[in-house]
């Protein structure tokens, strides 16, 4: 439960989060929603106006108890422009008593080995971002907190990052990643936290959001010709068939929760129609999030 | 504290920093040494609490005294202080403007020792620069004296060597004082340009102005940090113990305040 106010403006309001261990959690919200502010509180950089929290079992008020296991990239990569990439990392390994070997290792991981001696200011945007990630990886973290890490990365870089984060999660690292690229989040996160104007709008598994907002099932028979008959049968049994042109459609959309799928299947079977496909109608995360914030605001 | 100190040296050992501060300090030391030879007059640069009124002697006669090798440097100790102030203000304030402070704090959350180590490294640098300035000034004096008929016999006597040592120690104290001013300003203002601007203005003008204002009320301007620092560099000055203690109190106060503000303030940049 965390609250942060700047003057009279409360930018994070009674936020209660739980981030699952060993998974990739997406942290999303519009510009100014309070994502960075929340992450700064987790890192002990700013103190909550009220509330409390625990990271790895330690209270937020004692960041030195847990930060040695945390790697973070907050609001873009920040380094000394006239210091080389490896010396910028050396500043951090020295201050944290981390072995110097890690410098080469993390530069290798992010693909900057052959630029290690170049000054930070000579780097491209994507290379700077990679160095930021390298710095976050230095302590071999149990928790990785990344604030918009894909900014400026090319498609290959984004794909590399995805594979990298997935391999970390597979090894038990907890990853918390904020992003505006919802398509990205959708591909790599199992868990999702959505905040809107400092308030929690959703937290839970990713599919809980993309499926919940629709509660619709897509049904397709083996032969398209059966769709008209099947739709009439479902209607007779009291199900709402949303598809309008039932005679000539590729699939039928039925307003029903996921758990109704076996019943729809059974009904079709008793009528000798074989179903080729029955699945939840997922909406794009982007639409789900817009929908969610829209609903939240019209309620309040 | 030690990891933070070592980490700071990774940044301070950049070639640009070493060459830049080294050359600036050498340049100022050369300038100070050369001024009496160029103008043909020497002046007492002092102004400590117990110092007698400033004296100007005609010609280069006083340069033949035992403290002749380091007289010049006393007149420009403020400029040496400015070099140090700029170095410290840049090193501290740039952590805010570059956004690198958050990286440091995630890796080293104990703020007091973080800044303590950083300032320790900067204090070592300020000391090194003071000694470097002394070396340059003495070497330049030995080079310039024969060309200007200044007798250097007194310089190498025991009291001559002692006055070089005294000036070097005074210069170290002076540099540390300006370093602590730079550190406090950088922590308060979190931007190098304003910190340096205010620091330099204070060192070169502000202290005298404010000093003369408050002197109207009570004669205390000599106890302000800049005057104390200048007094300690000037070997002819008396009352060294009380002014050393007073300057140490300023340095400790500035440093403690910098560490206090640094520890309390949120890091939102
Ligand atoms: N130091 C500060 N002083 C005053 N207000 C601040 C400060 N830092 C952040 N805010 C305010 O807090 C709110 C949330 O900011 P925050 O940076 O957490 O947003 P965000 O979700 O990270 O946005 P973005 O997606 O643009 O990065 C904004 O309204 C911002 O103006
Ligand atoms: Mg942000």
XYZ file of N, CA, C and O in Angstrom, chain B residues 29 32-33 36-37 43 45 62-63 65-77 130-131 133-142 155 159-169 171 232-236:
208
model
N 49.378 28.810 -10.585
C 50.584 28.898 -9.752
C 51.680 29.682 -10.458
O 52.365 30.514 -9.848
N 50.715 33.407 -10.424
C 50.953 34.023 -9.118
C 52.428 34.264 -8.861
O 52.822 35.295 -8.301
N 53.245 33.296 -9.277
C 54.682 33.437 -9.057
C 55.263 34.545 -9.931
O 56.151 35.298 -9.504
N 54.841 39.240 -9.295
C 55.781 40.208 -8.721
C 56.967 40.495 -9.640
O 57.446 41.639 -9.705
N 57.422 39.497 -10.374
C 58.559 39.711 -11.275
C 58.155 40.614 -12.428
O 58.944 41.399 -12.935
N 53.342 42.224 -2.889
C 52.315 42.660 -1.938
C 52.031 41.522 -0.973
O 52.173 40.359 -1.309
N 49.643 39.225 0.549
C 48.296 38.778 0.174
C 47.441 38.379 1.349
O 46.329 37.923 1.179
N 61.641 42.089 -1.075
C 61.108 41.081 -0.158
C 61.225 39.676 -0.729
O 61.164 38.696 -0.008
N 61.398 39.557 -2.053
C 61.522 38.219 -2.634
C 62.816 37.542 -2.224
O 62.951 36.332 -2.333
N 63.743 37.432 0.779
C 63.517 36.895 2.125
C 63.382 35.377 2.088
O 63.280 34.771 1.015
N 63.311 34.785 3.284
C 63.286 33.317 3.306
C 62.018 32.736 2.681
O 62.011 31.607 2.199
N 60.931 33.517 2.658
C 59.716 32.971 2.068
C 59.528 33.433 0.611
O 58.434 33.358 0.059
N 60.614 33.848 0.011
C 60.523 34.392 -1.348
C 60.013 33.408 -2.384
O 59.375 33.805 -3.364
N 60.250 32.134 -2.170
C 59.867 31.152 -3.182
C 58.354 30.939 -3.256
O 57.843 30.466 -4.263
N 57.666 31.304 -2.162
C 56.239 31.002 -2.179
C 55.387 32.245 -1.900
O 54.198 32.139 -1.635
N 56.018 33.416 -1.980
C 55.222 34.632 -1.771
C 54.127 34.789 -2.816
O 53.002 35.171 -2.525
N 54.493 34.484 -4.065
C 53.551 34.701 -5.159
C 52.274 33.905 -4.990
O 51.174 34.374 -5.272
N 52.456 32.693 -4.499
C 51.308 31.803 -4.456
C 50.247 32.287 -3.461
O 49.055 32.077 -3.643
N 50.721 32.976 -2.423
C 49.767 33.467 -1.426
C 48.782 34.447 -2.054
O 47.624 34.517 -1.666
N 49.249 35.180 -3.070
C 48.368 36.181 -3.663
C 47.288 35.560 -4.526
O 46.264 36.179 -4.785
N 47.503 34.318 -4.999
C 46.499 33.750 -5.905
C 45.858 32.475 -5.349
O 45.266 31.697 -6.070
N 45.975 32.271 -4.035
C 45.399 31.047 -3.468
C 43.900 30.968 -3.734
O 43.331 29.892 -3.863
N 46.977 21.129 -4.367
C 47.669 22.138 -3.557
C 49.176 21.876 -3.562
O 49.989 22.797 -3.721
N 49.533 20.601 -3.415
C 50.959 20.265 -3.402
C 51.574 20.491 -4.779
O 52.684 20.993 -4.913
N 50.605 22.694 -6.936
C 50.756 24.142 -7.102
C 52.014 24.628 -6.392
O 52.756 25.479 -6.908
N 52.283 24.065 -5.211
C 53.472 24.476 -4.465
C 54.743 24.122 -5.243
O 55.665 24.935 -5.363
N 54.744 22.904 -5.777
C 55.908 22.453 -6.551
C 56.143 23.391 -7.732
O 57.267 23.863 -7.970
N 55.069 23.689 -8.453
C 55.194 24.561 -9.631
C 55.700 25.947 -9.209
O 56.601 26.528 -9.838
N 55.099 26.461 -8.113
C 55.454 27.817 -7.691
C 56.924 27.893 -7.273
O 57.653 28.828 -7.642
N 57.361 26.898 -6.518
C 58.752 26.908 -6.054
C 59.701 26.761 -7.237
O 60.684 27.512 -7.368
N 59.381 25.822 -8.130
C 60.237 25.611 -9.295
C 60.316 26.875 -10.141
O 61.402 27.288 -10.586
N 59.175 27.511 -10.344
C 59.155 28.727 -11.170
C 59.947 29.838 -10.494
O 60.645 30.613 -11.160
N 59.854 29.923 -9.163
C 60.594 30.961 -8.444
C 62.087 30.779 -8.635
O 62.818 31.741 -8.910
N 62.528 29.535 -8.506
C 63.960 29.275 -8.680
C 64.403 29.616 -10.095
O 65.537 30.026 -10.322
N 66.303 31.263 0.665
C 65.228 30.310 0.373
C 65.552 28.902 0.854
O 64.653 28.149 1.203
N 64.731 28.030 7.733
C 63.489 28.787 7.847
C 62.853 28.986 6.467
O 61.635 29.072 6.324
N 63.696 28.994 5.429
C 63.149 29.093 4.077
C 62.337 27.860 3.729
O 61.204 27.943 3.234
N 62.926 26.680 3.999
C 62.233 25.414 3.736
C 60.955 25.354 4.572
O 59.891 24.961 4.086
N 61.075 25.793 5.826
C 59.913 25.738 6.708
C 58.781 26.594 6.157
O 57.605 26.211 6.215
N 59.138 27.759 5.606
C 58.043 28.601 5.115
C 57.403 28.003 3.865
O 56.202 28.166 3.646
N 58.190 27.262 3.080
C 57.576 26.560 1.939
C 56.588 25.517 2.460
O 55.453 25.406 1.986
N 57.030 24.781 3.501
C 56.139 23.776 4.102
C 54.874 24.400 4.659
O 53.764 23.904 4.434
N 55.046 25.529 5.355
C 53.885 26.201 5.938
C 52.911 26.645 4.854
O 51.698 26.465 4.967
N 53.467 27.186 3.780
C 52.599 27.643 2.697
C 51.870 26.466 2.063
O 50.676 26.566 1.741
N 52.587 25.336 1.888
C 51.953 24.163 1.285
C 50.790 23.684 2.144
O 49.698 23.402 1.637
N 51.038 23.638 3.473
C 49.960 23.191 4.367
C 48.791 24.176 4.324
O 47.624 23.783 4.259
N 47.975 26.017 1.838
C 47.300 25.866 0.553
C 46.368 24.650 0.559
O 45.264 24.683 0.006
N 45.888 31.580 6.063
C 46.711 30.404 6.332
C 47.784 30.206 5.278
O 48.832 29.630 5.538
N 47.518 30.669 4.062
C 48.506 30.494 3.002
C 49.644 31.499 3.173
O 50.787 31.241 2.820
N 49.309 32.653 3.724
C 50.295 33.711 3.886
C 51.200 33.402 5.084
O 50.769 33.433 6.226
N 52.479 33.118 4.783
C 53.375 32.639 5.839
C 53.743 33.711 6.848
O 54.181 33.421 7.945
N 53.544 34.989 6.457
C 53.918 36.037 7.395
C 52.833 36.232 8.446
O 52.982 37.010 9.378
